XYZ file of C-alpha atoms in Angstrom:
504
model
C 55.648 -73.103 105.170
C 52.709 -75.442 104.441
C 51.748 -73.358 101.402
C 55.328 -73.427 100.157
C 55.511 -77.214 100.506
C 52.175 -77.730 98.779
C 53.244 -75.400 95.990
C 56.534 -77.271 95.582
C 54.685 -80.597 95.522
C 52.285 -79.336 92.854
C 55.166 -78.115 90.703
C 57.065 -81.384 91.114
C 53.983 -83.424 90.227
C 53.325 -81.289 87.166
C 56.918 -81.646 85.980
C 56.917 -85.417 86.524
C 53.754 -85.830 84.456
C 55.038 -83.668 81.599
C 58.789 -83.934 81.928
C 59.301 -83.718 78.191
C 57.095 -80.651 77.847
C 58.088 -77.059 78.218
C 57.034 -75.418 81.473
C 53.649 -73.730 81.322
C 53.923 -69.995 80.824
C 50.946 -67.940 82.007
C 49.277 -65.424 79.749
C 51.113 -62.118 79.835
C 49.863 -58.585 79.457
C 47.099 -56.400 80.755
C 45.092 -59.072 82.595
C 42.549 -56.637 84.025
C 41.797 -55.246 80.576
C 41.532 -58.785 79.215
C 39.100 -59.687 81.999
C 36.900 -56.679 81.218
C 36.927 -57.549 77.524
C 35.961 -61.126 78.249
C 33.105 -60.079 80.526
C 31.773 -57.715 77.859
C 32.009 -60.482 75.252
C 30.195 -62.989 77.477
C 27.468 -60.405 77.982
C 27.208 -60.196 74.181
C 28.176 -56.531 74.310
C 30.571 -56.838 71.389
C 30.733 -53.066 70.875
C 32.017 -52.571 74.436
C 34.467 -55.462 74.053
C 35.766 -54.015 70.781
C 36.273 -50.622 72.424
C 38.227 -52.215 75.294
C 40.461 -54.146 72.897
C 41.087 -51.382 70.363
C 44.749 -50.443 70.194
C 45.901 -53.496 72.154
C 49.639 -54.199 72.228
C 50.303 -56.966 69.675
C 52.672 -58.676 72.120
C 49.973 -58.922 74.802
C 48.924 -62.590 74.748
C 46.013 -62.093 77.147
C 44.454 -59.412 74.945
C 45.191 -61.434 71.800
C 43.220 -64.352 73.244
C 40.257 -62.087 74.033
C 40.471 -60.580 70.546
C 40.118 -64.072 69.090
C 37.146 -64.760 71.363
C 35.476 -61.534 70.270
C 36.022 -62.318 66.588
C 34.379 -65.714 67.082
C 31.389 -64.081 68.803
C 31.140 -61.602 65.913
C 31.030 -64.468 63.427
C 34.494 -63.798 61.963
C 35.775 -67.356 62.290
C 38.644 -66.871 59.831
C 39.819 -63.849 61.795
C 39.760 -65.836 65.032
C 41.790 -68.621 63.403
C 44.377 -66.101 62.231
C 44.837 -64.659 65.731
C 45.009 -68.085 67.367
C 47.638 -69.214 64.860
C 50.181 -66.895 66.471
C 53.199 -68.849 67.796
C 52.696 -67.478 71.305
C 49.114 -68.849 71.405
C 49.531 -72.144 69.559
C 48.807 -75.157 71.780
C 48.155 -73.029 74.853
C 45.474 -74.571 77.102
C 43.472 -71.314 77.144
C 43.388 -71.178 73.358
C 42.785 -74.840 72.460
C 38.965 -74.841 72.694
C 38.741 -71.512 70.928
C 41.087 -72.770 68.238
C 39.161 -75.992 67.615
C 35.816 -74.200 67.401
C 37.209 -71.371 65.267
C 38.700 -73.808 62.752
C 35.499 -75.880 62.664
C 33.444 -72.734 62.203
C 35.719 -71.448 59.429
C 35.402 -74.725 57.507
C 31.638 -74.962 57.998
C 30.888 -71.381 56.979
C 33.023 -71.292 53.843
C 30.688 -70.416 50.983
C 27.621 -69.981 53.178
C 24.790 -67.596 52.417
C 24.314 -64.802 54.955
C 20.991 -62.971 55.184
C 21.377 -59.738 57.148
C 19.261 -57.016 58.566
C 19.887 -54.729 61.521
C 18.073 -57.075 63.914
C 19.004 -60.639 62.956
C 21.877 -62.163 60.975
C 21.139 -65.655 59.650
C 23.925 -67.722 58.113
C 22.815 -70.685 55.982
C 24.846 -73.690 54.886
C 22.155 -74.554 52.348
C 20.807 -71.770 50.140
C 17.400 -73.477 49.914
C 16.855 -72.761 53.606
C 16.553 -69.064 52.789
C 12.784 -69.521 52.611
C 12.816 -70.218 56.360
C 14.530 -66.938 57.267
C 11.376 -64.768 57.632
C 10.004 -67.176 60.249
C 13.380 -67.343 62.010
C 13.508 -63.550 62.236
C 9.895 -63.306 63.409
C 10.336 -65.889 66.179
C 13.710 -64.476 67.262
C 12.188 -61.026 67.750
C 9.138 -62.367 69.593
C 11.332 -64.497 71.858
C 13.633 -61.516 72.506
C 10.674 -59.381 73.577
C 9.377 -62.147 75.832
C 12.814 -62.684 77.442
C 13.067 -59.000 78.273
C 9.682 -59.216 80.000
C 10.199 -62.526 81.820
C 13.922 -62.365 82.692
C 14.681 -58.667 82.547
C 17.389 -59.371 79.956
C 17.397 -57.708 76.548
C 19.416 -59.509 73.902
C 21.500 -57.036 71.897
C 20.957 -56.639 68.179
C 21.790 -58.104 65.793
C 21.099 -61.623 67.021
C 23.168 -64.281 65.219
C 21.692 -67.591 64.063
C 23.405 -70.306 62.008
C 21.438 -73.043 60.232
C 23.643 -76.043 59.423
C 23.226 -79.307 57.547
C 24.004 -81.979 60.150
C 25.230 -82.897 63.622
C 28.814 -83.132 62.399
C 28.755 -79.434 61.532
C 26.849 -78.593 64.717
C 29.631 -80.244 66.723
C 32.403 -78.570 64.732
C 30.924 -75.099 65.179
C 30.128 -75.352 68.873
C 32.642 -77.734 70.460
C 29.954 -80.253 71.469
C 31.304 -83.783 70.857
C 29.544 -85.259 67.832
C 29.015 -88.575 69.622
C 27.217 -86.772 72.445
C 24.991 -84.939 69.959
C 24.048 -88.235 68.290
C 23.450 -90.059 71.584
C 21.032 -87.484 72.968
C 19.599 -86.271 69.649
C 20.841 -82.702 70.069
C 19.694 -80.406 67.243
C 20.842 -76.977 68.482
C 23.418 -75.307 70.718
C 23.645 -71.746 72.048
C 27.286 -70.846 72.437
C 29.884 -68.348 71.239
C 27.286 -65.599 71.045
C 24.997 -67.299 68.551
C 22.437 -70.051 68.092
C 23.570 -72.915 65.865
C 20.718 -75.164 64.688
C 20.370 -78.114 62.373
C 18.134 -77.402 59.400
C 14.745 -79.158 59.548
C 15.751 -80.769 56.236
C 18.376 -82.802 58.120
C 15.837 -84.837 60.094
C 13.406 -87.349 58.633
C 10.264 -85.787 60.085
C 11.518 -82.327 61.023
C 11.462 -81.156 64.634
C 10.024 -78.304 66.699
C 12.560 -75.912 65.191
C 10.855 -72.623 66.108
C 10.438 -73.588 69.765
C 14.035 -74.824 69.690
C 15.164 -71.395 68.502
C 13.334 -69.734 71.402
C 14.883 -72.271 73.791
C 18.424 -71.532 72.607
C 17.927 -67.760 72.660
C 16.985 -68.174 76.320
C 20.414 -69.687 76.924
C 22.038 -66.641 75.330
C 19.905 -64.331 77.461
C 20.862 -66.142 80.668
C 24.517 -66.111 79.671
C 24.273 -62.373 79.098
C 22.211 -61.655 82.199
C 24.340 -63.704 84.613
C 27.709 -63.282 82.871
C 27.633 -67.040 82.220
C 27.260 -67.915 85.927
C 23.867 -69.629 85.833
C 24.126 -73.302 86.892
C 23.134 -75.849 84.266
C 19.837 -76.814 85.926
C 18.759 -73.174 85.872
C 19.900 -72.676 82.276
C 18.006 -75.685 80.973
C 14.980 -75.327 83.238
C 14.392 -71.701 82.285
C 14.998 -72.482 78.602
C 12.373 -75.247 78.711
C 9.973 -72.812 80.383
C 10.576 -70.057 77.838
C 10.569 -72.130 74.663
C 6.774 -71.915 74.385
C 6.075 -68.574 76.059
C 6.748 -66.547 72.901
C 3.568 -67.888 71.246
C 0.002 -68.961 71.891
C -0.535 -72.290 73.610
C -0.645 -75.323 71.351
C -1.949 -78.859 71.802
C 0.514 -81.253 73.489
C 2.686 -78.398 74.806
C 3.156 -80.222 78.115
C 2.422 -83.774 77.097
C 3.544 -85.956 78.641
C 3.680 -83.639 81.655
C 7.210 -82.817 82.791
C 6.197 -83.351 86.446
C 5.108 -86.927 85.757
C 8.040 -87.780 83.476
C 10.408 -86.504 86.158
C 8.735 -88.599 88.859
C 8.640 -91.779 86.759
C 12.228 -91.244 85.612
C 13.421 -90.812 89.193
C 11.528 -93.929 90.254
C 13.221 -95.884 87.448
C 16.678 -94.706 88.486
C 17.156 -92.518 85.403
C 17.182 -89.238 87.287
C 20.148 -87.036 88.077
C 20.592 -84.702 91.033
C 19.776 -81.242 89.702
C 23.103 -79.718 90.706
C 25.099 -82.734 89.461
C 23.897 -83.039 85.864
C 27.349 -82.255 84.479
C 28.567 -79.789 81.860
C 25.636 -80.376 79.497
C 22.458 -82.446 79.292
C 23.553 -83.215 75.722
C 26.515 -85.102 77.178
C 24.512 -87.506 79.369
C 25.105 -91.166 78.472
C 21.661 -91.914 76.980
C 18.675 -90.268 75.353
C 16.468 -91.606 78.182
C 18.567 -89.908 80.854
C 18.555 -86.699 78.825
C 14.753 -86.878 78.569
C 14.409 -87.310 82.333
C 16.950 -84.562 83.066
C 15.050 -82.114 80.856
C 11.810 -83.089 82.608
C 13.436 -82.618 86.030
C 14.791 -79.145 85.366
C 11.609 -78.026 83.580
C 9.435 -79.302 86.410
C 11.644 -77.790 89.123
C 11.953 -74.320 87.557
C 8.240 -74.163 86.835
C 7.483 -75.155 90.435
C 10.045 -72.734 91.885
C 8.920 -69.787 89.731
C 5.277 -70.417 90.668
C 5.923 -70.783 94.397
C 8.569 -68.048 94.709
C 6.659 -65.533 92.587
C 7.139 -64.114 89.105
C 9.669 -61.517 90.251
C 12.004 -64.106 91.784
C 13.489 -65.246 88.478
C 14.599 -61.840 87.106
C 15.893 -60.944 90.579
C 17.947 -64.141 90.688
C 19.459 -63.302 87.286
C 20.589 -59.909 88.609
C 22.160 -61.423 91.715
C 23.942 -64.177 89.793
C 25.701 -61.585 87.657
C 27.398 -60.240 90.772
C 28.049 -63.690 92.299
C 31.620 -64.909 92.638
C 31.163 -68.471 93.928
C 28.674 -71.282 94.400
C 28.185 -70.032 97.951
C 27.035 -66.712 96.507
C 24.532 -68.611 94.361
C 23.078 -70.370 97.405
C 22.752 -67.000 99.117
C 21.186 -65.401 96.022
C 18.438 -67.987 95.658
C 17.663 -67.760 99.382
C 17.454 -63.958 99.193
C 14.970 -63.903 96.325
C 12.804 -66.813 97.451
C 13.102 -67.135 101.254
C 14.620 -70.649 101.186
C 17.894 -72.189 100.071
C 18.300 -74.421 97.020
C 18.257 -77.760 98.877
C 15.077 -76.783 100.704
C 13.414 -75.985 97.383
C 14.569 -79.335 95.954
C 12.968 -81.172 98.900
C 9.737 -79.234 98.446
C 9.705 -79.937 94.715
C 10.322 -83.660 95.213
C 7.481 -83.747 97.703
C 5.272 -82.020 95.146
C 5.943 -84.416 92.264
C 5.764 -87.446 94.555
C 2.232 -86.426 95.507
C 1.114 -86.481 91.862
C -0.505 -89.548 90.284
C 1.781 -91.474 87.931
C -0.780 -91.378 85.122
C 1.727 -91.912 82.337
C 0.860 -94.431 79.632
C 3.473 -97.234 79.636
C 4.550 -96.451 76.078
C 5.458 -92.898 77.116
C 7.700 -93.866 80.016
C 11.379 -92.903 79.529
C 13.144 -95.609 77.573
C 9.931 -97.493 76.759
C 9.816 -99.414 73.480
C 6.842 -101.319 72.019
C 7.212 -105.068 72.485
C 6.439 -105.555 68.790
C 8.684 -102.757 67.493
C 10.150 -104.895 64.675
C 6.714 -105.833 63.410
C 5.608 -102.196 63.511
C 8.708 -101.095 61.606
C 8.166 -103.793 58.990
C 4.559 -102.785 58.401
C 5.494 -99.120 58.167
C 8.260 -99.817 55.668
C 6.095 -102.076 53.520
C 3.367 -99.449 53.477
C 5.862 -96.779 52.465
C 7.231 -98.875 49.588
C 3.798 -99.821 48.312
C 2.506 -96.259 48.524
C 5.592 -95.013 46.698
C 4.811 -97.368 43.830
C 1.207 -96.242 43.599
C -0.360 -99.278 45.299
C -2.510 -97.314 47.724
C -4.914 -100.162 48.601
C -2.123 -102.610 49.452
C -0.302 -99.852 51.347
C -3.440 -99.098 53.365
C -3.601 -102.729 54.528
C -0.031 -102.668 55.871
C -0.503 -99.236 57.394
C -3.770 -100.266 59.046
C -1.942 -103.197 60.658
C 0.736 -100.840 61.950
C -1.966 -98.492 63.274
C -3.619 -101.359 65.145
C -0.299 -102.114 66.855
C 0.490 -98.508 67.819
C -2.786 -96.552 67.659
C -1.599 -93.299 69.272
C 1.415 -92.705 67.000
C 0.647 -89.604 64.914
C 2.911 -90.505 61.985
C 1.283 -93.943 61.530
C -2.168 -92.338 61.516
C -1.002 -89.898 58.843
C 0.474 -92.647 56.676
C -2.798 -94.568 56.781
C -4.817 -91.425 56.069
C -2.550 -90.709 53.073
C -3.276 -94.131 51.551
C -7.007 -93.855 52.195
C -7.141 -90.405 50.590
C -5.289 -91.746 47.549
C -8.102 -94.316 47.268
C -10.717 -91.576 47.584
C -11.829 -92.853 50.991
C -12.182 -89.541 52.836
C -14.774 -90.958 55.228
C -12.282 -93.352 56.874
C -9.303 -91.002 56.575
C -10.916 -88.062 58.386
C -11.253 -89.626 61.891
C -7.534 -90.461 61.938
C -6.610 -86.763 62.095
C -9.621 -85.277 63.847
C -8.850 -85.217 67.597
C -5.429 -84.184 68.901
C -6.263 -86.096 72.098
C -5.975 -89.323 70.083
C -2.218 -88.928 69.542
C 0.733 -88.909 71.891
C 3.234 -86.915 69.852
C 3.544 -83.771 67.742
C 3.837 -84.436 64.006
C 3.700 -81.843 61.249
C 1.653 -83.867 58.765
C -1.065 -84.537 61.333
C -1.796 -80.820 61.459
C -1.806 -80.258 57.692
C -4.165 -83.201 57.191
C -6.313 -81.919 60.022
C -6.474 -78.523 58.305
C -7.472 -80.211 55.042
C -10.116 -82.574 56.425
C -11.395 -80.563 59.404
C -11.126 -76.859 58.473
C -11.965 -74.430 61.265
C -13.792 -71.413 59.783
C -12.639 -69.228 62.681
C -8.947 -69.752 61.821
C -8.269 -71.720 58.654
C -4.506 -71.106 58.873
C -3.988 -72.398 62.418
C -3.272 -76.088 61.671
C -0.938 -75.149 58.820
C 1.023 -72.828 61.118
C 1.362 -75.701 63.564
C 2.565 -77.999 60.784
C 5.183 -75.544 59.514
C 6.520 -75.133 63.064
C 7.243 -78.879 63.165
C 8.176 -80.016 59.645
C 8.458 -77.067 57.237
C 10.263 -78.851 54.406
C 7.912 -81.805 54.004
C 6.077 -80.853 50.777
C 2.628 -81.975 51.938
C 2.981 -79.933 55.143
C 4.610 -76.891 53.552
C 2.129 -76.835 50.675
C -0.944 -77.350 52.879
C -1.744 -80.668 51.152
C -2.080 -78.837 47.816
C -0.935 -80.486 44.578
C 1.681 -78.757 42.413
C 1.711 -76.148 41.039
C -0.859 -74.727 43.506
C 0.680 -72.757 46.392
C -0.506 -71.540 49.793
C -1.989 -68.051 49.780
C 0.406 -66.812 52.485
C 3.540 -65.486 50.731
C 6.020 -66.832 53.303
C 4.478 -70.293 53.321
C 4.293 -70.244 49.513
C 8.076 -69.686 49.353
C 8.638 -72.514 51.850
C 6.352 -74.758 49.780
C 8.403 -74.071 46.646
C 11.643 -74.829 48.532
C 10.170 -78.065 49.896
C 9.129 -79.210 46.417
C 12.686 -78.675 45.189
C 14.139 -80.925 47.878
C 15.429 -84.282 46.651
C 13.361 -87.216 47.887
């Protein structure tokens, strides 16, 4: 009787809230078949999903919805829009998100260039980004191999990667609110069976786009391996761990250290409970909170994987795939690591609390230089003067900016640029000699380092680092060479030519 009364109350409440609306009608049809198709799609096994859906009854709304989902995962956005435009699916709650993303994807991909091979399909909004495709393919395959080794999950081929022009398109193609992407500085999203990334040309100084690709592919692997049941902290923590494991170690890979950023952020009240981050770190209310959240999950997963053993993570992925509730998750993590989640959180907090808070004040989450306006003014004046060929005057303004913020890599590079234009190599060289002198990764620092401090054992190394951070800055892409000279490496030569064609 209690269940009947509660059911009647729920119905009455629903009708009072939407009295003018038609009563909700559940999806009809072969629900078990639809469930199996959806599971196959979420696991990125589009061939299995297609086989399940072949010959579906056209009047079956449940199967029609899963057909639209599959089409979106296959990259056929127009086809998904067509299915979701059916009268029996229009405005249905289950179809609204799919419909919005499918329409945004269809608009964004109209007239795009698609570069295909049997392993990776790259769709480009800007044809000039085609020069980046060989590196995208190379990193995708290396990351895939590493994910199979570290997580026990093999991403199916072909992998799908979209390179878009801006955050507006990123939001339209993924469903992430544009405002959230702008607030937290989101440049890539792994969803709907593909990685969607902003082109490095869209940001002023590029970004770590190759590591970002590896990070997002990790999300796809976890979605596949757990059937999209991994909690957000695990998704993001493992992705942060894996984003650099596909390659050799580089300077500043863990600087500032995630452990210390997490501790300082928690002390400043910017932290979030790991299991209460929300639907996405990209949707946290500030960039500072997003920075701390990323540090928390990265620090926790690294600690847990080290303490629980290397086999714990792939075992947890297997168990999560079979889990049916959050209780099952708690049991799974206890089974593979001999303690429950909350116990591990307490241990981790004890670990980071024991560490020294040796974080320079300017690197604390949310920190801003007290003289930020003066620094910005000097930088801008130097840029204008340099652009007009007044290298000596530009060097004076840039030297003043450097004195105010000595560890900023971009300011060092700007000053070195002006000094080199004056022929003053002696004073330019120390600015880009020691990576320990800077607090942030910057593509031009590496190309200038390669020019002024060549390492005979590996002359290409600094230029590879630069390309991985800012591939479409001409000086970086062209290894500080003047036109028409090109890098000897064929891939980097093509990127150099594309960078030189970019409007400035």
